[in-house]
Short mmCIF file of C-alpha atoms and ligand atoms in Angstrom, two decimals:
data_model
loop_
_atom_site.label_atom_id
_atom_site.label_comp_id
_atom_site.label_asym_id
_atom_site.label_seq_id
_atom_site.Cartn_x
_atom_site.Cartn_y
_atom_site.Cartn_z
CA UNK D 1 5.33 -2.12 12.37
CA UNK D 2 4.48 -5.75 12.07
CA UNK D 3 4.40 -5.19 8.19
CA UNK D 4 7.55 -4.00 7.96
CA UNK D 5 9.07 -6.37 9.97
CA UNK D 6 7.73 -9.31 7.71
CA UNK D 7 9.66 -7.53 4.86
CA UNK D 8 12.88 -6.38 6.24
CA UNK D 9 13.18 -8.19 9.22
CA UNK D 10 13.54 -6.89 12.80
CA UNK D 11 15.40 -3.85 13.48
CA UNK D 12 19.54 -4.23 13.31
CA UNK D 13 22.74 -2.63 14.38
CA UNK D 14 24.47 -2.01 10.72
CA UNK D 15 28.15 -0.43 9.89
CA UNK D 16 27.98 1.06 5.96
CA UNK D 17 31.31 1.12 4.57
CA UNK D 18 31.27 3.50 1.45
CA UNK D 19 28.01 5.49 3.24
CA UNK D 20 28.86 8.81 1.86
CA UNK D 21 28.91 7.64 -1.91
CA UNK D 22 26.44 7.74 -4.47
CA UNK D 23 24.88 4.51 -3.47
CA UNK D 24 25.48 4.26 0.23
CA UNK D 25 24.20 7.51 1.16
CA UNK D 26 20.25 6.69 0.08
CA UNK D 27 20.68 3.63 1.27
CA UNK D 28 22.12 4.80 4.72
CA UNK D 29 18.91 7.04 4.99
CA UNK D 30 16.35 3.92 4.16
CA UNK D 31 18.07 1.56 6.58
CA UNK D 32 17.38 4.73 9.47
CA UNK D 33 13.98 5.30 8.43
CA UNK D 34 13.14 1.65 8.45
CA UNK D 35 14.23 1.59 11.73
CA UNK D 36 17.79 0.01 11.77
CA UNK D 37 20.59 1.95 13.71
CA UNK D 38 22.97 3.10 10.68
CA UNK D 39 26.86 3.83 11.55
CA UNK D 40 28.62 5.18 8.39
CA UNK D 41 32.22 4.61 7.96
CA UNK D 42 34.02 5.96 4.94
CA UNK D 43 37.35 7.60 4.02
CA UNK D 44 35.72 10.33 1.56
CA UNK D 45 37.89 9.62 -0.85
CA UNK D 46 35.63 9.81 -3.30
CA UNK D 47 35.14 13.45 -2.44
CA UNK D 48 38.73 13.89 -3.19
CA UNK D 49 38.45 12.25 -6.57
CA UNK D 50 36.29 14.64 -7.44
CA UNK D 51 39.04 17.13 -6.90
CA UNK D 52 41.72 14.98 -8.92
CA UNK D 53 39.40 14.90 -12.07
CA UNK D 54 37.87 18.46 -11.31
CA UNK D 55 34.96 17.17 -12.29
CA UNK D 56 32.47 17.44 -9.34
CA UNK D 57 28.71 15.82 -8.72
CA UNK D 58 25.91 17.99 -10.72
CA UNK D 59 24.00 17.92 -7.57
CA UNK D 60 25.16 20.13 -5.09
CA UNK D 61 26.71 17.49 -1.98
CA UNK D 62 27.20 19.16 0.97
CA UNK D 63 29.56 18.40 3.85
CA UNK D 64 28.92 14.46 5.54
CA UNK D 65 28.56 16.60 8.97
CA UNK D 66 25.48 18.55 7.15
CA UNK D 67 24.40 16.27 5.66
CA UNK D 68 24.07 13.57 8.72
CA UNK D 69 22.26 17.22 11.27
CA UNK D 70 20.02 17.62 8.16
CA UNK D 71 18.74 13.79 8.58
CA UNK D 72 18.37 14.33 12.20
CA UNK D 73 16.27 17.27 12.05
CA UNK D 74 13.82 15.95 9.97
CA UNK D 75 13.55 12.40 11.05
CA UNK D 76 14.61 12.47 14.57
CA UNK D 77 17.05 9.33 13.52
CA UNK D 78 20.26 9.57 13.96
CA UNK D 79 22.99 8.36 11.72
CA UNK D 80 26.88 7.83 13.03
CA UNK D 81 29.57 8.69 11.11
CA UNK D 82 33.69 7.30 11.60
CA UNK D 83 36.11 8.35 8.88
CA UNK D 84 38.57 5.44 8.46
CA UNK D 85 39.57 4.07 5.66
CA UNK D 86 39.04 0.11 5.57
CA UNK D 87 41.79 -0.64 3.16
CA UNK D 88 44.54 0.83 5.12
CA UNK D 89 43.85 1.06 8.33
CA UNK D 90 43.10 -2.59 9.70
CA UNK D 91 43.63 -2.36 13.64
CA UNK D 92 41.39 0.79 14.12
CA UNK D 93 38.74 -1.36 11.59
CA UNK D 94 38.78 -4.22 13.86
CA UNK D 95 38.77 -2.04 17.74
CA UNK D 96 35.16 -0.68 15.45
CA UNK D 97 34.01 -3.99 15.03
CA UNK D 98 34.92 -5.03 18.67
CA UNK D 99 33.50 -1.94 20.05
CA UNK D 100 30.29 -1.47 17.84
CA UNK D 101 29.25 -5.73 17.85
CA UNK D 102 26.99 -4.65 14.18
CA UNK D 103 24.93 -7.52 13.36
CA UNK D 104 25.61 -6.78 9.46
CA UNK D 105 28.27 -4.52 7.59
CA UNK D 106 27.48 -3.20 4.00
CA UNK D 107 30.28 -2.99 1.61
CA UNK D 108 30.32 -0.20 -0.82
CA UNK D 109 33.70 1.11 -0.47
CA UNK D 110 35.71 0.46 -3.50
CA UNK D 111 36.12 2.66 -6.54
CA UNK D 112 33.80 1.93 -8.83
CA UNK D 113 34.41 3.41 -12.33
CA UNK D 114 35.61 1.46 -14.94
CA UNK D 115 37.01 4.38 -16.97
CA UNK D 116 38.92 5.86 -13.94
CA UNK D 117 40.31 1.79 -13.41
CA UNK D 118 41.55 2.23 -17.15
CA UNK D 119 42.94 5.98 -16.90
CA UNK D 120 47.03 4.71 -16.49
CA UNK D 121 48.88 2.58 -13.84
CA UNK D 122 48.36 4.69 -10.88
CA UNK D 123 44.41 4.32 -11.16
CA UNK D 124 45.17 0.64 -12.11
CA UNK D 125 47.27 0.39 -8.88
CA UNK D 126 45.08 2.57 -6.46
CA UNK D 127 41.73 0.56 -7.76
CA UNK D 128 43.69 -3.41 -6.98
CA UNK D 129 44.80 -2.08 -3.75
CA UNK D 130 42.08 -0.27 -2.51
CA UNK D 131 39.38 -2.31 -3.33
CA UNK D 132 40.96 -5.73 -2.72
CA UNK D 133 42.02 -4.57 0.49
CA UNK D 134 39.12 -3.49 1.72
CA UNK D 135 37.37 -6.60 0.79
CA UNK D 136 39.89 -8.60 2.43
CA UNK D 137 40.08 -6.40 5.31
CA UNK D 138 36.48 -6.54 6.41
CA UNK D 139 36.73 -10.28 6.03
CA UNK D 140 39.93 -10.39 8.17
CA UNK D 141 38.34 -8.17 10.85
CA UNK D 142 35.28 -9.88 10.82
CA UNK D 143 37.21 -13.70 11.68
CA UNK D 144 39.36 -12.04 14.13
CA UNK D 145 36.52 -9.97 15.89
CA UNK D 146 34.81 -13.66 16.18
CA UNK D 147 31.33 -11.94 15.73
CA UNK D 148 28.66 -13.61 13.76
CA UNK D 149 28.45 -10.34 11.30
CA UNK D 150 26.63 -11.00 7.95
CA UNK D 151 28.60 -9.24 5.37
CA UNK D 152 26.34 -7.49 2.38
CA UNK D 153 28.95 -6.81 -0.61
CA UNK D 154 27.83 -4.62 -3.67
CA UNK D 155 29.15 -6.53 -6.53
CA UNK D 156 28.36 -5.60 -10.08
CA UNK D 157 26.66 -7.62 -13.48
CA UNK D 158 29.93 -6.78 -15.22
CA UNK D 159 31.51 -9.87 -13.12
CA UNK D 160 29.65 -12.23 -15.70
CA UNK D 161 31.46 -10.65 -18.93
CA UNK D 162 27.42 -9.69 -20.25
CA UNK D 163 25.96 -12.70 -21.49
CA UNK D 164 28.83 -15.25 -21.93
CA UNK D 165 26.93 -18.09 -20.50
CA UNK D 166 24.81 -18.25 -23.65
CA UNK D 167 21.51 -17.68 -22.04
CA UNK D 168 19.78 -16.00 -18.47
CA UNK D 169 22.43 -15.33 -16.06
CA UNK D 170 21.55 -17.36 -13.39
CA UNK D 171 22.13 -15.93 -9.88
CA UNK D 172 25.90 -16.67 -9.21
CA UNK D 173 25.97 -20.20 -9.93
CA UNK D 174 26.01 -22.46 -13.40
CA UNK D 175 25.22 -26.29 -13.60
CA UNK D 176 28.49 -27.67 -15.57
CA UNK D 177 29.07 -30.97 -16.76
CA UNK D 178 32.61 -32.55 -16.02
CA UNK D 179 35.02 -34.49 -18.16
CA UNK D 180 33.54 -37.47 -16.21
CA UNK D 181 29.66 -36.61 -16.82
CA UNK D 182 28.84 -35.54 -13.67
CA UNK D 183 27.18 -32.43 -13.53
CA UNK D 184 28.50 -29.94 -10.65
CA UNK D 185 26.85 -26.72 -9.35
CA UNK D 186 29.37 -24.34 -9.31
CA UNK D 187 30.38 -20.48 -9.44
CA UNK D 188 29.43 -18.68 -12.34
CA UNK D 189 32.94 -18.65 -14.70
CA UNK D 190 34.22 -14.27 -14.26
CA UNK D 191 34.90 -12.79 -17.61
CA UNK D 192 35.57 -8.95 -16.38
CA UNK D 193 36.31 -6.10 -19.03
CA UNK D 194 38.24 -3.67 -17.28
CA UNK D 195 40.58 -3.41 -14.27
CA UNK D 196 37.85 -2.20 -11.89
CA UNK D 197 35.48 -5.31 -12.77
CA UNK D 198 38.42 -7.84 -11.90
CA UNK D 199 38.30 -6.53 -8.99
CA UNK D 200 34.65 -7.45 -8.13
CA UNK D 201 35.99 -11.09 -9.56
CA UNK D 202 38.38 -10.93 -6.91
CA UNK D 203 35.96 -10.20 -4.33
CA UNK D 204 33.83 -13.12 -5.46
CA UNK D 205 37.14 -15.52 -4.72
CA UNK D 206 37.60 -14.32 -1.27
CA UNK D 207 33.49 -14.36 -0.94
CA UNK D 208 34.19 -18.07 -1.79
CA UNK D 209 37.28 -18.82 0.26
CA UNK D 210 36.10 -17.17 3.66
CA UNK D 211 32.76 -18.48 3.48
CA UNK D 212 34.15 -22.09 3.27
CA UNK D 213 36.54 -21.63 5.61
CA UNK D 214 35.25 -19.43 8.72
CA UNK D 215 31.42 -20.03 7.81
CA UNK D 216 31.04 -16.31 7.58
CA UNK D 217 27.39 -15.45 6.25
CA UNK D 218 27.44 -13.09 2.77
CA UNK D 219 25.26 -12.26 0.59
CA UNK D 220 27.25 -10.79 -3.02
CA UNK D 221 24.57 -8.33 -5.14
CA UNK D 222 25.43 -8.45 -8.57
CA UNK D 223 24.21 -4.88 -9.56
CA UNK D 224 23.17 -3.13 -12.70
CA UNK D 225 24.09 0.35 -13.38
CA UNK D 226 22.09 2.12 -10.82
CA UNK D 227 20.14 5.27 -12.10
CA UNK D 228 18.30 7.84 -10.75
CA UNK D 229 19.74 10.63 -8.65
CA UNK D 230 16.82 11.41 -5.63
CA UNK D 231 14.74 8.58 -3.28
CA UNK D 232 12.02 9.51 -1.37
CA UNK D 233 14.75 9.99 1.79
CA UNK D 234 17.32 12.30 -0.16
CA UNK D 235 14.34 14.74 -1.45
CA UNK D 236 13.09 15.89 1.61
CA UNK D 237 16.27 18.77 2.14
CA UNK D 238 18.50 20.11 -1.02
CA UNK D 239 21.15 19.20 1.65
CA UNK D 240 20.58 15.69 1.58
CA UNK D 241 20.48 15.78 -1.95
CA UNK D 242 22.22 12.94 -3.93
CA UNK D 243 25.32 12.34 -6.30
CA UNK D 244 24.67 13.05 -10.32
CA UNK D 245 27.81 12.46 -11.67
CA UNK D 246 28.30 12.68 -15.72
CA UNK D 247 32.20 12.70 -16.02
CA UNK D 248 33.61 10.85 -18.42
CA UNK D 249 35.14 8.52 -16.04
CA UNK D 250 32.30 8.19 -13.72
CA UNK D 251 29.13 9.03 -14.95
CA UNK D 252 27.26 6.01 -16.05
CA UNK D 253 25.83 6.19 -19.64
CA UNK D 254 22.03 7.20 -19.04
CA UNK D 255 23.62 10.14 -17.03
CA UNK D 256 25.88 10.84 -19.52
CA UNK D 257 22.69 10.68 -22.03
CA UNK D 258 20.50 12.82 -19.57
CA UNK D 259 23.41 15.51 -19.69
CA UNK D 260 24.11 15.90 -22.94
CA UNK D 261 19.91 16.21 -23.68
CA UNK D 262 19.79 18.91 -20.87
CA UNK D 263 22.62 21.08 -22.58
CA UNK D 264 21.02 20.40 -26.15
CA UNK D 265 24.03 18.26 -26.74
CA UNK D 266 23.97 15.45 -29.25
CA UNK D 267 23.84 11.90 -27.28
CA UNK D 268 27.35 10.43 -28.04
CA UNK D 269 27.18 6.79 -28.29
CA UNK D 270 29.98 4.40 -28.10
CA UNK D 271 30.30 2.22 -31.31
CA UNK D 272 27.59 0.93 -32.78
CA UNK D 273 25.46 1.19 -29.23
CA UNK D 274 24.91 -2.74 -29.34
CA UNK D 275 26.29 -2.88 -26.04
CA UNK D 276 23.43 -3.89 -23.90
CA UNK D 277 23.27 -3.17 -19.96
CA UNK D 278 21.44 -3.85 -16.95
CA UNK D 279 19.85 -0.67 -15.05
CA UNK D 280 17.92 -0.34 -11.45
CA UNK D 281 16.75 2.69 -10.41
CA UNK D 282 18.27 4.33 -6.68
CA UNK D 283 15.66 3.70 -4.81
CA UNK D 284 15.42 -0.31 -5.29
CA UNK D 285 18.89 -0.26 -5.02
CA UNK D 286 18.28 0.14 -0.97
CA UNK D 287 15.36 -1.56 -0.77
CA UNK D 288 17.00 -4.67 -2.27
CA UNK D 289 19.89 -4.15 0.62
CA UNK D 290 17.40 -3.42 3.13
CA UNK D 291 15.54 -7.34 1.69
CA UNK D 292 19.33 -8.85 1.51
CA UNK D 293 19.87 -8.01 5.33
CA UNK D 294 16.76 -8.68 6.79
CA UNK D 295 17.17 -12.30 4.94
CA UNK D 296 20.93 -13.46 5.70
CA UNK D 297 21.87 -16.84 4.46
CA UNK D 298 22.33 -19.53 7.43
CA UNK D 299 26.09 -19.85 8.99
CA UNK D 300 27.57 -22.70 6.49
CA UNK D 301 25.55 -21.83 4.08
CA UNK D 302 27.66 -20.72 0.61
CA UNK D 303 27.70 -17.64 -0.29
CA UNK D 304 24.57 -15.88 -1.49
CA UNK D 305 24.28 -14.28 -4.44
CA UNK D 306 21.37 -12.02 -6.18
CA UNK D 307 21.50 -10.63 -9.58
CA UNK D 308 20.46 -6.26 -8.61
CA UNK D 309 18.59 -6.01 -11.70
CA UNK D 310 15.11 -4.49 -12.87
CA UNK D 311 15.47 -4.41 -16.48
CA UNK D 312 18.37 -4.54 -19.61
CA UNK D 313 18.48 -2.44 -22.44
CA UNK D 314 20.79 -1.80 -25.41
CA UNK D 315 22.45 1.62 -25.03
CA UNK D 316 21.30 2.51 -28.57
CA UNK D 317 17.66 2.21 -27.45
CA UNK D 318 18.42 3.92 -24.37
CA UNK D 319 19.79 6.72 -26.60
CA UNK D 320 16.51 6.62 -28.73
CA UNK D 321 14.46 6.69 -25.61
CA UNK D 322 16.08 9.92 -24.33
CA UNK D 323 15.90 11.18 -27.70
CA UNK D 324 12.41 10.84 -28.24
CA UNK D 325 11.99 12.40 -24.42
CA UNK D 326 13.76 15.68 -24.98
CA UNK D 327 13.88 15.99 -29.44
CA UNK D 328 18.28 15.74 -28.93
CA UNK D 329 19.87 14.27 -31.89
CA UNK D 330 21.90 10.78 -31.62
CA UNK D 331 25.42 10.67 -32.78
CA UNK D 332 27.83 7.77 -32.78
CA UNK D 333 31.60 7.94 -31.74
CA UNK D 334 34.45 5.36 -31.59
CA UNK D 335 34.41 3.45 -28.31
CA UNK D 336 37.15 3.91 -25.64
CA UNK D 337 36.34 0.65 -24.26
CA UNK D 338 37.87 -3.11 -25.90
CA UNK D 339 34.37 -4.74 -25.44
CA UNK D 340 32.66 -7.41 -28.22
CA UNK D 341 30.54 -4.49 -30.18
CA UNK D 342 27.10 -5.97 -29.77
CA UNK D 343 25.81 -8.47 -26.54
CA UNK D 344 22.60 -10.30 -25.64
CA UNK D 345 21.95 -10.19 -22.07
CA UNK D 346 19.19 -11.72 -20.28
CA UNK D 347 19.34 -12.13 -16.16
CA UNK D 348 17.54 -13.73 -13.66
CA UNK D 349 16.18 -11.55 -10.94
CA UNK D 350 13.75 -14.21 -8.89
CA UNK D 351 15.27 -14.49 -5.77
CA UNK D 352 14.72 -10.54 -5.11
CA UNK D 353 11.29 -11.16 -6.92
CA UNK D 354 10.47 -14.09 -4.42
CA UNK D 355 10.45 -11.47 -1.45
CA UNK D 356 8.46 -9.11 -2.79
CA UNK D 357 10.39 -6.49 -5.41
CA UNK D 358 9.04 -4.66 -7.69
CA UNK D 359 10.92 -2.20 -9.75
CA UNK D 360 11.02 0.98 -10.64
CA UNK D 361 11.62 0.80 -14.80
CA UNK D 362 13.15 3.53 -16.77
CA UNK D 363 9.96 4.37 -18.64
CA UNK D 364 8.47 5.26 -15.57
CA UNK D 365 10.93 7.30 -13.82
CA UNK D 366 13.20 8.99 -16.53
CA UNK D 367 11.35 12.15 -16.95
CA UNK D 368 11.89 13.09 -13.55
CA UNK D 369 15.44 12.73 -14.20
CA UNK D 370 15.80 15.26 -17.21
CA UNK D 371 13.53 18.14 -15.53
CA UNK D 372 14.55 17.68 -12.11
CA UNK D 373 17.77 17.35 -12.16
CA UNK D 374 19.72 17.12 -15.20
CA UNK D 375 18.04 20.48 -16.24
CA UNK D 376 17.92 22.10 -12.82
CA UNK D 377 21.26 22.01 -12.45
CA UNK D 378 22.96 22.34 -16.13
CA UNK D 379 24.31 25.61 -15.39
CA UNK D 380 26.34 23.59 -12.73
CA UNK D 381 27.67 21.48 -16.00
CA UNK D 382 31.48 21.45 -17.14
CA UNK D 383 30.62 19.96 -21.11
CA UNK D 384 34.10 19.36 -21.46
CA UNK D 385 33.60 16.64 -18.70
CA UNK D 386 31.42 14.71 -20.43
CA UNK D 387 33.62 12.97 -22.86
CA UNK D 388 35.74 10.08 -22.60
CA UNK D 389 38.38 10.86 -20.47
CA UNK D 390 40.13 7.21 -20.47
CA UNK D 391 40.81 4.40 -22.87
CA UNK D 392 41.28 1.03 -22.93
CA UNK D 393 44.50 0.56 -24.00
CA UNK D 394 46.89 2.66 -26.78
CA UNK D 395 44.99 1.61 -30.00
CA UNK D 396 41.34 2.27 -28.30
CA UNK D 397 43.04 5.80 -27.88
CA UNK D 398 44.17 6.34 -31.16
CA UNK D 399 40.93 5.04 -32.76
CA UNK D 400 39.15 7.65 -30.65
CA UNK D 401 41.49 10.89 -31.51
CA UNK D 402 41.78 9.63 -35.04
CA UNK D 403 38.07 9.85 -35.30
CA UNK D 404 37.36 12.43 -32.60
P1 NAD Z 501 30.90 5.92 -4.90
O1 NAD Z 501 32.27 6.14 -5.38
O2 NAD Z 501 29.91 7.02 -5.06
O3 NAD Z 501 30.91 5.49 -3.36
C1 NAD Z 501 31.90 4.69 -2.77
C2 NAD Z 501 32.18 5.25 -1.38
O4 NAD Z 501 33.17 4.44 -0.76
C3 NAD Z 501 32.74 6.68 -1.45
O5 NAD Z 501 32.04 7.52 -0.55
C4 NAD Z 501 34.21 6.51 -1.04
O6 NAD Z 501 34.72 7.65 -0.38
C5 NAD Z 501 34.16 5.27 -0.16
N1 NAD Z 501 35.42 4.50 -0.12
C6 NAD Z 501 36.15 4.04 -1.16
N2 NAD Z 501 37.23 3.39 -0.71
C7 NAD Z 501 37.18 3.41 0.64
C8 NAD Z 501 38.02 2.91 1.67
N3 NAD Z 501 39.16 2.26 1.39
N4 NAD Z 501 37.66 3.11 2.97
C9 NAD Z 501 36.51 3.77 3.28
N5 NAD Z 501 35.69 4.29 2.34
C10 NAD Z 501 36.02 4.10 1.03
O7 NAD Z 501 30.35 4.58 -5.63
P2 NAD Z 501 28.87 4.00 -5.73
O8 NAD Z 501 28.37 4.29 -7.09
O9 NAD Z 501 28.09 4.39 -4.55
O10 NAD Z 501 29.17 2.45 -5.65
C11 NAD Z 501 29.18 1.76 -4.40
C12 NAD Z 501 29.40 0.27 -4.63
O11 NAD Z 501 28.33 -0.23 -5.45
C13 NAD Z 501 30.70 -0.02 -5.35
O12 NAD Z 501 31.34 -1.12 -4.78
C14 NAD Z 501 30.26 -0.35 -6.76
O13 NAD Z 501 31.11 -1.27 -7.33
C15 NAD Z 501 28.87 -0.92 -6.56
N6 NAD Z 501 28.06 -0.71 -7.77
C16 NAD Z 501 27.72 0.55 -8.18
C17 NAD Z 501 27.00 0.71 -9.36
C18 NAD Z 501 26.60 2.07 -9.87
O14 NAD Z 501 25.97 2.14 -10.94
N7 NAD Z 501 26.91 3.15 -9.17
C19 NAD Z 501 26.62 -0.42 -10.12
C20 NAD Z 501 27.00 -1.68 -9.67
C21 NAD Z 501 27.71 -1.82 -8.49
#
């Protein structure tokens, strides 16, 4: 409807790398509903991650085949699905591009724990290759296919170092002064914490280099720590039910939190919780994609960038909020991470604010969370999963047996 089309632009042919994950599969089902043909590609090896940590999604996720009928069923849309994996497997990545002419691509295939970047070399390895790979692949494929494809890349907050710049985060780029006085606009200095975060720095570099070179139009989201399981798509079947995960390695720390409460478990926080964090909730996660394709930056423009954000909290408070929700005591444990022990962070959302977001905050949406689903499915729960399962480096690991 005309509405809609004001907001998210006119209906578009769009390829989601990384559709079956945690994020790309709610946002798959938005971009159908709102009317855009959706083609998923992804290599499931996420799935099979899962199977190397034996530590599976709370939610029950049922098989991409089900799970793309399901959608079908009940909204008449239908959803495409190509298993290929886009760090590896280049030609058959471009024939898609040539063959399918998508007027955007979404980019959520990478792995995306920090932990699981961390766990030893192999992880270390697998996380450079596959995710700077994939990166570069798309932007390879996308040159060589000469199509005018915008690319959409989930980046992450955790590019910025949290709060180094002394102030708001601006979106992407910082006014500097030179050694001559001038003052240049240029791309926000990358302080990442962890092996899986310099890859997202990465990314930003090749954002920066392809743009400039083959005027390729990208938008880079600099995402919080997305939480919330369900959107209004995923809760209309169990079988389209979303990811929960609460590993060590990749459950983020409200799940974690939301766990722990549901079992009766103390909340275990790192440190001295000082550690503060940005958070969106699921559902604005794909409505912010659904915005950032329906408004693609001009060809020659630079690259754009949009701080994913709704609201930051310290993970202390977050504790205390969860605490006060479900009467679970708080206790505090060494952290596995090398991080600064306490962090301001402040972030500038406007440019998602200028057309027309409005987020979903934790205070509004958290309950829902622990009755849902954190309770509904505890008896799903491994507990010995939810503890750190990777360090930072040797003495982070000694600190946290010594004390364990
Ligand atoms: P996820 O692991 O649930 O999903 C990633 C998907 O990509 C998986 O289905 C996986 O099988 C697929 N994939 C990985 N490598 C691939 C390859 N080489 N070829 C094809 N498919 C591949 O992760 P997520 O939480 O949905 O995160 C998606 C993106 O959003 C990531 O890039 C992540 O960095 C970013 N992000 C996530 C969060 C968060 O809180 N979850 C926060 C900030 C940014």
């Amino acid at each position: 409807n005309g509405e809609h089309n004001l907001k998210y632009g006119t209906p578009k042919k769009i390829i989601v790398c990384g559709g079956d994950g945690f994020c790309g599969w709610p946002t798959s089902l938005f971009l159908s509903e709102i009317g855009h043909e959706v083609l998923i590609v992804d290599n499931l090896s996420r799935r099979n991650i899962d199977n190397e940590l034996e530590a599976g999604s709370l939610t029950p996720i049922y098989p991409i085949s089900e799970r793309i009928d399901t959608w079908k069923q009940l909204s008449g849309h239908e959803l495409r699905f190509e298993r290929l994996d886009i760090a590896n497997e280049y030609e058959r990545l471009l024939q898609l591009l040539l063959r399918e002419k998508p007027d955007a691509i979404i980019h959520f295939a990478e792995q995306r724990a920090a932990p699981y970047s961390m766990k030893g070399s192999s992880q270390k390895r697998y996380t450079v290759h596959n995710n700077v790979n994939a990166t570069h692949n798309l932007l390879c494929a996308i040159v060589e296919s000469n199509l005018d494809i915008h690319l959409v890349h989930l980046g992450t907050m955790g590019v910025y170092g949290y709060g180094t710049s002394g102030g708001e985060i601006p979106e992407g780029y910082i006014d500097v002064v030179l050694p001559g006085g001038q003052v240049s606009n240029i791309l926000h200095p990358s302080y990442p914490g962890s092996v899986y975060h310099t890859t997202k720095c990465l990314d930003a570099l090749l954002f920066q280099f392809y743009q400039k070179n083959d005027a390729i139009r990208i938008t880079d989201l600099h995402q919080g720590i997305v939480w919330g399981t369900n959107t209004q798509q995923t809760r209309r079947d169990e079988r389209l039910i979303n990811r929960f995960d609460y590993d060590g390695d990749y459950g983020t720390v409200l799940n974690r939190f939301l766990m722990q409460a549901a079992l009766g478990a103390p909340l275990t926080v790192y440190g001295t919780g000082g550690q503060t964090r940005a958070f969106i909730h699921i559902q604005d996660t794909a409505k912010c994609i659904a915005l950032a394709v329906g408004n693609p930056p001009n060809r020659g423009d630079r690259v754009a960038i949009f701080n994913q954000v709704a609201e930051c909290h310290r993970v202390r408070d977050l504790a205390k909020l969860v605490s006060r929700m479900t009467q679970v005591d708080i206790v505090y444990v060494s952290n596995p991470r090398q991080e600064s022990a306490e962090n301001e962070l402040q972030v500038s959302n406007r440019k998602f604010r200028s057309l027309g977001y409005e987020p979903i905050l934790l205070s509004e949406g958290l309950l829902d969370e622990v009755v849902n689903v954190a309770q509904k499915y505890a008896h799903r729960c491994d507990p010995k999963k939810i503890l750190p399962a990777s360090y930072w480096n040797n003495k982070r690991r000694e600190e946290c047996e010594r004390y364990a």
